[in-house]
mmCIF file of C-alpha atoms in Angstrom:
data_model
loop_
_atom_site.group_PDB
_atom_site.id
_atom_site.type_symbol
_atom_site.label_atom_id
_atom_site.label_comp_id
_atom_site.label_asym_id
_atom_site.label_seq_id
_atom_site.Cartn_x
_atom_site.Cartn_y
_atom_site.Cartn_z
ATOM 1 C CA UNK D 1 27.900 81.513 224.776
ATOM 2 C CA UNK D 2 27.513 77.408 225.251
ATOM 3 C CA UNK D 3 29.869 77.337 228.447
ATOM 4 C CA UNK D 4 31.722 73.820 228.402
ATOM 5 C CA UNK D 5 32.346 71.166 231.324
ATOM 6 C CA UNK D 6 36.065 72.964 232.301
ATOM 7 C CA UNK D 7 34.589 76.855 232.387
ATOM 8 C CA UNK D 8 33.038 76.401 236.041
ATOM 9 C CA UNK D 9 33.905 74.766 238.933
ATOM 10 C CA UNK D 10 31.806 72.226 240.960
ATOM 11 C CA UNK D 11 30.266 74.867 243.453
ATOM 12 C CA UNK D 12 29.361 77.023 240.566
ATOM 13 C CA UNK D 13 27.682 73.883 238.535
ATOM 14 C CA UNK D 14 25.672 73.211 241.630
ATOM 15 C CA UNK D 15 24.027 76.604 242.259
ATOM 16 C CA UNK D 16 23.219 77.183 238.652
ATOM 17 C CA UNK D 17 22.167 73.541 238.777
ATOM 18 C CA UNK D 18 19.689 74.823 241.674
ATOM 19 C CA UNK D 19 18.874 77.723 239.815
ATOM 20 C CA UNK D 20 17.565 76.003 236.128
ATOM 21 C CA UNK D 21 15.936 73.252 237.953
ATOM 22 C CA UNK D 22 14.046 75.843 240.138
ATOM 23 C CA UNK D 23 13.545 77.462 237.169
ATOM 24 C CA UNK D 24 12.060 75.045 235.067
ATOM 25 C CA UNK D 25 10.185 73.306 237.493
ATOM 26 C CA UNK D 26 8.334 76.689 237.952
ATOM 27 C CA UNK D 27 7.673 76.930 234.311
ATOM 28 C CA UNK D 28 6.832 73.277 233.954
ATOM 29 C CA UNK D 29 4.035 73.685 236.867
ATOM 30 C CA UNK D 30 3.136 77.023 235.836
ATOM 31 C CA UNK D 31 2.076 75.212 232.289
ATOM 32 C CA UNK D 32 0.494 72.033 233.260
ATOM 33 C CA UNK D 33 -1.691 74.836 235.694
ATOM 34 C CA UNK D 34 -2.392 76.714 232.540
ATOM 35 C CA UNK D 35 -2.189 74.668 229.828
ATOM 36 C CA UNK D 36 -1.245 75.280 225.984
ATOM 37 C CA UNK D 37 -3.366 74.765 223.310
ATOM 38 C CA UNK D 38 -2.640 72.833 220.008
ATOM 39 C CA UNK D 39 -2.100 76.163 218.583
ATOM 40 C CA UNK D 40 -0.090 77.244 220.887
ATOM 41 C CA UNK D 41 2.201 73.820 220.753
ATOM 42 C CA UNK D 42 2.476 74.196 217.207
ATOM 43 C CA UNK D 43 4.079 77.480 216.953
ATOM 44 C CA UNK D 44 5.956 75.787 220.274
ATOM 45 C CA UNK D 45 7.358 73.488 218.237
ATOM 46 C CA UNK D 46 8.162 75.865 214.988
ATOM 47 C CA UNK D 47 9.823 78.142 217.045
ATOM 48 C CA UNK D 48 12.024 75.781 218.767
ATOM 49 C CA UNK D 49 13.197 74.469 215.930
ATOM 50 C CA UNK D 50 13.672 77.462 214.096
ATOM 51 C CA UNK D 51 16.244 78.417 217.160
ATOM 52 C CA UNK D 52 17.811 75.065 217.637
ATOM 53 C CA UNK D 53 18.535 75.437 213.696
ATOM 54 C CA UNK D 54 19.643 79.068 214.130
ATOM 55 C CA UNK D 55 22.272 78.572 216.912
ATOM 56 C CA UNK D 56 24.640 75.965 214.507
ATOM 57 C CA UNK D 57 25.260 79.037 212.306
ATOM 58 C CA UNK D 58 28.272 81.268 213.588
ATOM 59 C CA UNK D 59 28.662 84.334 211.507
ATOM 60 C CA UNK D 60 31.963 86.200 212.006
ATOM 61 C CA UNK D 61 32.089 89.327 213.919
ATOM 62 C CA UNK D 62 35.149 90.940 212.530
ATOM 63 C CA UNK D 63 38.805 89.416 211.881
ATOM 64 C CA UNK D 64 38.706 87.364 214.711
ATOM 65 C CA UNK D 65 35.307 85.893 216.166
ATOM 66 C CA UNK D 66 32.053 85.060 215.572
ATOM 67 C CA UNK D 67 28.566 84.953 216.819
ATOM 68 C CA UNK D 68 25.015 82.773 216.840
ATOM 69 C CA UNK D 69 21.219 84.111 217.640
ATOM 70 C CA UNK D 70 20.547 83.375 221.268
ATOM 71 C CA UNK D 71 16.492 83.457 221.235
ATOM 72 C CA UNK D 72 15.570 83.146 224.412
ATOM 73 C CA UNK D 73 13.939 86.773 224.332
ATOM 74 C CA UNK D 74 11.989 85.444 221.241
ATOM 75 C CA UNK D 75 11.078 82.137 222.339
ATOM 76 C CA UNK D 76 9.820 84.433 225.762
ATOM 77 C CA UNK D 77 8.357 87.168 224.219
ATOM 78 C CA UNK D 78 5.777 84.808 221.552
ATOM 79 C CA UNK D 79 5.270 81.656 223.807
ATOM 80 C CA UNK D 80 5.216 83.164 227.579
ATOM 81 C CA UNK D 81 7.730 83.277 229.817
ATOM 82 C CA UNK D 82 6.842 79.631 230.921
ATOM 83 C CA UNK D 83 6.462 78.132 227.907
ATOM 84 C CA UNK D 84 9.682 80.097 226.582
ATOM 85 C CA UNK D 85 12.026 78.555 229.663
ATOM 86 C CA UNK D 86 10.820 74.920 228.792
ATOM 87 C CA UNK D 87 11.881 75.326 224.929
ATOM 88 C CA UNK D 88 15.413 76.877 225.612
ATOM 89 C CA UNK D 89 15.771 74.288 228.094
ATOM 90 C CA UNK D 90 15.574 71.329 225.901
ATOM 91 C CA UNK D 91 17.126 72.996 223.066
ATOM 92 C CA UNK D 92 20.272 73.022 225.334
ATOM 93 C CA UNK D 93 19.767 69.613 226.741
ATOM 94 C CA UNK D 94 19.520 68.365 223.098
ATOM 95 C CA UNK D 95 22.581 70.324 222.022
ATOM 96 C CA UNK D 96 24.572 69.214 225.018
ATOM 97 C CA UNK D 97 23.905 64.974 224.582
ATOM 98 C CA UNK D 98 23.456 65.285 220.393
ATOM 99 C CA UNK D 99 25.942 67.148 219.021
ATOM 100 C CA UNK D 100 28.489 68.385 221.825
ATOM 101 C CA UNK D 101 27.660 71.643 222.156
ATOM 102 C CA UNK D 102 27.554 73.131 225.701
ATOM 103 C CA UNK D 103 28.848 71.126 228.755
ATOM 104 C CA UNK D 104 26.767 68.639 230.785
ATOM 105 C CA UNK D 105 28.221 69.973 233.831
ATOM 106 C CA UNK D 106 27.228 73.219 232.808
ATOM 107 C CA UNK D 107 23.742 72.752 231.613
ATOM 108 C CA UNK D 108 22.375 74.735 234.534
ATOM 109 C CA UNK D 109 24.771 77.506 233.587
ATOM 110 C CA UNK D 110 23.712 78.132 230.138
ATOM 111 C CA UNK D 111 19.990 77.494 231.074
ATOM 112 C CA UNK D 112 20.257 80.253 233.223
ATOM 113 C CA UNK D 113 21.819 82.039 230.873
ATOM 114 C CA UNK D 114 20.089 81.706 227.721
ATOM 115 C CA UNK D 115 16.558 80.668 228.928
ATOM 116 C CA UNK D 116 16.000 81.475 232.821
ATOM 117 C CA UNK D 117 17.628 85.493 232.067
ATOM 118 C CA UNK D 118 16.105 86.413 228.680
ATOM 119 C CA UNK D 119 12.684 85.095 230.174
ATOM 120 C CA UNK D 120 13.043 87.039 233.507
ATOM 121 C CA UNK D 121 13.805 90.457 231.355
ATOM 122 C CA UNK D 122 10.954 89.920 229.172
ATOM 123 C CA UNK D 123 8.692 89.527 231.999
ATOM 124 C CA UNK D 124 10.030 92.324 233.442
ATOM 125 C CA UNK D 125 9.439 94.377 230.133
ATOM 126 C CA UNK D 126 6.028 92.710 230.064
ATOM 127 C CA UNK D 127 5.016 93.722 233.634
ATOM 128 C CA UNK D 128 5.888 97.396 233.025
ATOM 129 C CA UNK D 129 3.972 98.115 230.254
ATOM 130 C CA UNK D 130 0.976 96.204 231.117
ATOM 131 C CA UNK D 131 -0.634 99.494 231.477
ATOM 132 C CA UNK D 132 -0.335 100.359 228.097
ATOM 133 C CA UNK D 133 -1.226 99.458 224.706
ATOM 134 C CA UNK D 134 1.835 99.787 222.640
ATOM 135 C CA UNK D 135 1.754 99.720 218.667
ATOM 136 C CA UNK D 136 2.917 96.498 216.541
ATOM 137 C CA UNK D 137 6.236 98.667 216.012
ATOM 138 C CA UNK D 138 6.573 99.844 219.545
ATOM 139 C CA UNK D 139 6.637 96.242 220.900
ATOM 140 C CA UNK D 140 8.821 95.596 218.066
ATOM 141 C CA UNK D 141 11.330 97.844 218.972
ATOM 142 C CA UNK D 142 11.183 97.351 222.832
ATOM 143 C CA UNK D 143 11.600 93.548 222.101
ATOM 144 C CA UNK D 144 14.844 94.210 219.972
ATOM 145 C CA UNK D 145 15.898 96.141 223.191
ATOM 146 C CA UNK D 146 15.201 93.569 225.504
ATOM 147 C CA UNK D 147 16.747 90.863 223.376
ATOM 148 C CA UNK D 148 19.823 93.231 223.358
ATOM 149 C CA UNK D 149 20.099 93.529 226.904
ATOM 150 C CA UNK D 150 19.908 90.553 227.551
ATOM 151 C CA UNK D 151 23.007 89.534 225.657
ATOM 152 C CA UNK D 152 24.413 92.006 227.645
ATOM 153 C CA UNK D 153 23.630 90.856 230.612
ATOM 154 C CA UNK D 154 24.571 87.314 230.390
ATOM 155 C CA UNK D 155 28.156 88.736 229.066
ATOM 156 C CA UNK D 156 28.627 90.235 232.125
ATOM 157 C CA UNK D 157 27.311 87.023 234.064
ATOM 158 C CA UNK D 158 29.401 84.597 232.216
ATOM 159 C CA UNK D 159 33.082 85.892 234.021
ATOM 160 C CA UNK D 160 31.215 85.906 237.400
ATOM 161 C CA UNK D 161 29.954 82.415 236.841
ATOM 162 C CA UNK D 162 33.619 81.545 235.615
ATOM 163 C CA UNK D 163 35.292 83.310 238.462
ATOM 164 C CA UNK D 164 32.870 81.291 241.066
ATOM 165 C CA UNK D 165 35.252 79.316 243.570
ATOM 166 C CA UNK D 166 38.202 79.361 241.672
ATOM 167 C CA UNK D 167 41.500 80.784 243.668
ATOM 168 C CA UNK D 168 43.026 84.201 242.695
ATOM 169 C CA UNK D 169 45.882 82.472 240.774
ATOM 170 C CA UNK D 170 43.556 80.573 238.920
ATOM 171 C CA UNK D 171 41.902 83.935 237.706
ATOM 172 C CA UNK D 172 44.747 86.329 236.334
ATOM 173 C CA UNK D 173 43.405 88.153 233.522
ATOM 174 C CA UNK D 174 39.547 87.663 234.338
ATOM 175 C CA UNK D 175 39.697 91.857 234.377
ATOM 176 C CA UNK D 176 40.479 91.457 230.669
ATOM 177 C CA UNK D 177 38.245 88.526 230.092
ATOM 178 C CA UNK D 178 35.263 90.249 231.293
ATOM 179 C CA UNK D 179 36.322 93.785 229.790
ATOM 180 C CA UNK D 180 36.498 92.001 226.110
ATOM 181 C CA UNK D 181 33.486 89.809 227.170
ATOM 182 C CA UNK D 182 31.472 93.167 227.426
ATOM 183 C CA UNK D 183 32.669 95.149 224.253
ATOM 184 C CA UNK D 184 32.687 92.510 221.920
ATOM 185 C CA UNK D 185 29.028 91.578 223.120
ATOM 186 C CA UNK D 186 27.873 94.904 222.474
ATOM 187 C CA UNK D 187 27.920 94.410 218.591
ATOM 188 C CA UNK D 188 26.131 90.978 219.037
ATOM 189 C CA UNK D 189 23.662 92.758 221.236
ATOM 190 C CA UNK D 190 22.586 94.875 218.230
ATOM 191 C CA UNK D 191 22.118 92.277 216.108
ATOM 192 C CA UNK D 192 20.738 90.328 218.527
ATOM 193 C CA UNK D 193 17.898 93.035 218.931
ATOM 194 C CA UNK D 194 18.151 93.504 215.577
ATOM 195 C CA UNK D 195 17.131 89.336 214.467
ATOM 196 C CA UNK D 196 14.345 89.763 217.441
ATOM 197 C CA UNK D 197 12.517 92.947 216.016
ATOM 198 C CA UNK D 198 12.787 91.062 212.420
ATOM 199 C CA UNK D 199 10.825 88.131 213.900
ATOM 200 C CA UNK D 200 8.474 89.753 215.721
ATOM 201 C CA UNK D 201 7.352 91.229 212.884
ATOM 202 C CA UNK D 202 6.776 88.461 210.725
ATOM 203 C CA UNK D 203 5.261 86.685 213.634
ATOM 204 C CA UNK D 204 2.538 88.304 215.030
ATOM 205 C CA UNK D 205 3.264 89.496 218.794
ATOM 206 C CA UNK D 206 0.978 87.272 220.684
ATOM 207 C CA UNK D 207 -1.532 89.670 222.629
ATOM 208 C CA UNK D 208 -0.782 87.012 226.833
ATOM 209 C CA UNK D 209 -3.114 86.706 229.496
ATOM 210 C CA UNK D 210 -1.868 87.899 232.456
ATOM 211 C CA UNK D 211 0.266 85.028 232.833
ATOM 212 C CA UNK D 212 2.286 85.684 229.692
ATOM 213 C CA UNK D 213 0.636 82.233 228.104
ATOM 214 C CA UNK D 214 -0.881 83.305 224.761
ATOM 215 C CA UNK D 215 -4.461 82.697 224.907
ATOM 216 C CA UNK D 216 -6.044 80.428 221.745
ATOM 217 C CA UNK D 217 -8.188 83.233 220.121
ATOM 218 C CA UNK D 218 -5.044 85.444 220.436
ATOM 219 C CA UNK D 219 -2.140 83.997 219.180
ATOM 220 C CA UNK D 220 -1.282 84.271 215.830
ATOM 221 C CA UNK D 221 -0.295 80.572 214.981
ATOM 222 C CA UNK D 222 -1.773 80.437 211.183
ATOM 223 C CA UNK D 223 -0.412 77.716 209.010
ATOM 224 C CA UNK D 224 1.415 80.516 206.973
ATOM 225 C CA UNK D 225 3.040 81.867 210.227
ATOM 226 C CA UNK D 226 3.912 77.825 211.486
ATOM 227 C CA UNK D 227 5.387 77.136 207.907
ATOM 228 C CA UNK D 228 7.598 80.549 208.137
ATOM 229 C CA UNK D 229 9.632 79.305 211.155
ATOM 230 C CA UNK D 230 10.110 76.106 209.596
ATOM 231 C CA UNK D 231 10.960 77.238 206.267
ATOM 232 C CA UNK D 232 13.108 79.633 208.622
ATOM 233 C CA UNK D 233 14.981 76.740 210.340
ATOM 234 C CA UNK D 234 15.394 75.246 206.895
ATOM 235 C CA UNK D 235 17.125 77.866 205.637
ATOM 236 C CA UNK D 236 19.613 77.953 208.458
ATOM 237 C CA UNK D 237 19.999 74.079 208.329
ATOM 238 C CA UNK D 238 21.126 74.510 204.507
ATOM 239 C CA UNK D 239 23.443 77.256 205.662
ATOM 240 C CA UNK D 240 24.999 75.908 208.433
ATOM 241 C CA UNK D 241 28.130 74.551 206.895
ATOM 242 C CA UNK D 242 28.907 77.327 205.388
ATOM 243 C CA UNK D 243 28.913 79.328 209.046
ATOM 244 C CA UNK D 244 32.028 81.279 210.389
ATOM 245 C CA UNK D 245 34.595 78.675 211.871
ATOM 246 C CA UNK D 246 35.904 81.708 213.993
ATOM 247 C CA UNK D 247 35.619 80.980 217.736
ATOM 248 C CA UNK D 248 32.993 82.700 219.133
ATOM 249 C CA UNK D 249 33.062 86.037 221.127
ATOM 250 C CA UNK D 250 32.846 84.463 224.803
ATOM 251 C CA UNK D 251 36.042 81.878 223.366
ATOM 252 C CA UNK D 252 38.135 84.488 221.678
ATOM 253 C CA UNK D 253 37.699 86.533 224.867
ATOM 254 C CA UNK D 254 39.202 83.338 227.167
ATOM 255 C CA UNK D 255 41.971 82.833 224.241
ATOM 256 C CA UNK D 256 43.252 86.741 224.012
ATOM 257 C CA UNK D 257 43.302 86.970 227.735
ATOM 258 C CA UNK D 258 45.512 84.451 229.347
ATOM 259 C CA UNK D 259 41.957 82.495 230.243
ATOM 260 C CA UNK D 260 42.203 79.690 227.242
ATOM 261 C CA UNK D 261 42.205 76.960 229.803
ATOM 262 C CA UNK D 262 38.193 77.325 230.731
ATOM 263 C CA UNK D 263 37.652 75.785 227.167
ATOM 264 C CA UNK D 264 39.893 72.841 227.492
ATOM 265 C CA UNK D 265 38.452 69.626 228.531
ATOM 266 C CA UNK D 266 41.725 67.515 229.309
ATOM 267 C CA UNK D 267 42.114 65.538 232.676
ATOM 268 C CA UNK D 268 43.487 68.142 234.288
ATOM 269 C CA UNK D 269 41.546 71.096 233.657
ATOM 270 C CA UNK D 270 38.675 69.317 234.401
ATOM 271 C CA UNK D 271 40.398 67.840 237.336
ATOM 272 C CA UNK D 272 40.897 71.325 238.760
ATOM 273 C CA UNK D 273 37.088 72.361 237.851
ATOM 274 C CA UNK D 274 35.704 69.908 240.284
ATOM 275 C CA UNK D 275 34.888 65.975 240.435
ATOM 276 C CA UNK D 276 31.390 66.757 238.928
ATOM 277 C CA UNK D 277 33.074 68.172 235.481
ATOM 278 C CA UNK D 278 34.930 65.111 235.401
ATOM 279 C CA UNK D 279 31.972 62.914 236.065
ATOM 280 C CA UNK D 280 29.766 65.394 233.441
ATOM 281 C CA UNK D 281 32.269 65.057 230.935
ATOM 282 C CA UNK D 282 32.740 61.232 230.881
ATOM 283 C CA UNK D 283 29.082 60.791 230.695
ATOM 284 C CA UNK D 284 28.666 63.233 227.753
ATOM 285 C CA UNK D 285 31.247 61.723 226.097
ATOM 286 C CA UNK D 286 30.127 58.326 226.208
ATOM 287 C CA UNK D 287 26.732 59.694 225.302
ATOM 288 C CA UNK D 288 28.003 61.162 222.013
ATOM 289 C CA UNK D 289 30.118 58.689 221.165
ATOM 290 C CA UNK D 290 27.228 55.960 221.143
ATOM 291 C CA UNK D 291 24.798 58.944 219.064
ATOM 292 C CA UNK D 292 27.173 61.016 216.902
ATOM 293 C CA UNK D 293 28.021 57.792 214.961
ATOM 294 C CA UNK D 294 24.583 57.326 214.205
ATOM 295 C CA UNK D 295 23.919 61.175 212.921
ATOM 296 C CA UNK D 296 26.959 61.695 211.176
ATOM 297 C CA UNK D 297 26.705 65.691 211.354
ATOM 298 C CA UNK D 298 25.162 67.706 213.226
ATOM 299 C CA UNK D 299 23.802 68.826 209.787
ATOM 300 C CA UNK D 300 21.997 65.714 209.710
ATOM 301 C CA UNK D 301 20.394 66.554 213.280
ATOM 302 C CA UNK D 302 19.393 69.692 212.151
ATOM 303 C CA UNK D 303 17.280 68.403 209.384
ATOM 304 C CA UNK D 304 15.819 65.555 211.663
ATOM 305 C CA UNK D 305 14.917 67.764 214.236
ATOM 306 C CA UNK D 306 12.903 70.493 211.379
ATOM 307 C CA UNK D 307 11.448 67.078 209.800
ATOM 308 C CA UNK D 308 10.176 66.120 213.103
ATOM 309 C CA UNK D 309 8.537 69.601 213.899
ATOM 310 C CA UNK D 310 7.087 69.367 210.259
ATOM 311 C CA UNK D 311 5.375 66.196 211.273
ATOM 312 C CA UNK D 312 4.173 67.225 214.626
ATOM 313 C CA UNK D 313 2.635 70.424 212.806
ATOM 314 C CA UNK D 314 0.987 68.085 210.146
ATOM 315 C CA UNK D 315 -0.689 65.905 212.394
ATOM 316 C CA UNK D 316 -1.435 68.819 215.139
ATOM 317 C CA UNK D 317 -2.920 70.838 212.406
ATOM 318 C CA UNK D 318 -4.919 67.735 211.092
ATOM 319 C CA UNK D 319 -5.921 67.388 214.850
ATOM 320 C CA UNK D 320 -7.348 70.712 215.436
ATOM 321 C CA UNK D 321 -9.154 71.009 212.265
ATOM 322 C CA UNK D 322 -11.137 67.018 212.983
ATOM 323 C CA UNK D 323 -11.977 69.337 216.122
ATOM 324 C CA UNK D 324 -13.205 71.776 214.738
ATOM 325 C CA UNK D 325 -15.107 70.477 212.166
ATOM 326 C CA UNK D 326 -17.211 67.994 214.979
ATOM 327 C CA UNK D 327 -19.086 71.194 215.963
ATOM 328 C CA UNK D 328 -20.131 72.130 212.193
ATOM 329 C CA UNK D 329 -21.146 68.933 211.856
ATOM 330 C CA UNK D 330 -23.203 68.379 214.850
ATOM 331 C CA UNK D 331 -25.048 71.752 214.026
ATOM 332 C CA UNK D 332 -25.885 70.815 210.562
ATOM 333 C CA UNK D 333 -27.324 67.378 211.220
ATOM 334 C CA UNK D 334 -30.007 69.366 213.809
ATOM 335 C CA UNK D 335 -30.908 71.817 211.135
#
């Protein structure tokens, strides 16, 4: 679903531009208001890099494409909305400028798509049963629903984002495109919903203030939880090379519809996009070609960036438990 610098034109890169930046900054605030907890950072950090690892793995669905976990429900539905927005966000930012994947141009684009929309449908979910008090299963279940809608969703925004000041010559076949874009998204909806409902319950369902940030006594950010997402991410870093090579739904859908030009990145389709996908494009690639040298695979990111979040976790958990142990000592040198 990574839309690249020649799917959108410049008026469409500048109001989802508008949109993720409004977006983020809201989240951003909304967090420094409320704060996160080292607890809550941890399982931050886990998570993220259990999804950054998870998107590099394609698997096939069918003959002739393939798909990747989104997890922008997940990352919504156990951090907050907020906090959720700000992961997905810099997942794509650090897929974009590391490793290629997703345009520059079209940053806002996909962070609407894959952070700003999952968020705003979990929220929604959130808000309307904030009366009740479902069962572990029950919020299971309704977040593999909204995870699957949400894929849904954004394959029905994706054509209307593509279609977004471009000329009725430049759009024969987007009928098709967005027909195909819909079916074959149904099938990565389930398992979409299906991966969510799977996490959620091997990670407990934080119980959120009314804000959606998980408060400390809450959330369930144990070291055996924290050490699942990693070992999680792991796992997908070791299978990534082995990942379907098929082009994913959202490309095959361009390809088998006369629409194969939004994934081309020559001078001239990014020419016709707009001067910003031109600009985007030439910074990006000078970008990648000074740090893809240096990494070698993205393989090699992967593992960097689950190394990392093993460190942070170390030296958060280390953190919070010199905390925690001041108090205990305090009390036993009065008694």
């Amino acid at each position: 679903m990574h839309l690249g610098n020649g799917a959108i034109t410049t008026e469409c890169a500048l109001v989802t531009l508008i949109a993720a930046g409004t977006g983020v900054g809201m989240a951003t605030w909304n967090l420094r208001r409320k704060g996160l907890t080292t607890e809550q950072k941890k399982l931050a950090i886990g998570l993220s890099g259990m999804i950054f690892a998870a998107q590099a793995v394609n698997v096939s669905v069918g003959d002739m494409s393939s798909a990747h976990l989104v997890g922008g429900a997940i990352l919504a539905m156990l951090l907050g909305s907020s906090a959720g927005i700000v992961a997905m966000s810099i997942i794509l930012a650090i897929q974009a400028l590391l490793v290629g994947d997703g345009g520059l141009a079209s940053l806002g684009a996909n962070i609407v798509n894959m952070a700003l929309i999952p968020a705003l449908l979990v929220e929604l979910s959130e808000r309307y049963f904030a009366a009740k008090s479902p069962s572990h299963v029950e919020q299971m279940i309704r977040g593999g629903l909204v995870a699957a809608a949400t894929v849904v969703v954004v394959a029905v925004l994706i054509p209307a984002e593509v279609a977004l000041g471009r000329s009725t010559a430049e759009l024969e076949g987007l009928t098709a495109f967005t027909q195909q874009m819909l079916t074959s998204h149904l099938i990565v909806a389930v398992a979409e919903g299906t991966i969510t409902a799977m996490v959620l319950a091997l990670v407990a369902i934080p119980q959120r203030s009314s804000e959606r940030v998980p408060s400390s006594s809450a959330v369930a950010t144990s070291s055996s939880s924290l050490l699942l997402t990693l070992a999680v991410a792991v796992a997908f870093v070791v299978a990534s090379p082995w990942g379907s090579g098929l082009p994913d739904g959202y490309e095959h859908a361009a390809e088998a519809n006369g629409m194969a030009r939004i994934l081309e990145e020559s001078p001239e389709q990014l020419a016709a996009s707009g001067m910003l996908a031109t600009l985007a494009a030439s910074v990006q690639a000078k970008v990648l070609g000074v740090l893809q040298p240096l990494a070698r695979s993205e393989q090699f990111w992967l593992a960097m960036t689950t190394i990392a979040a093993m460190v942070w976790m170390g030296a958060a958990t280390l953190l919070a438990a010199s905390k925690q142990s001041q108090p205990q000592a305090e009390s036993a040198a009065r008694s």
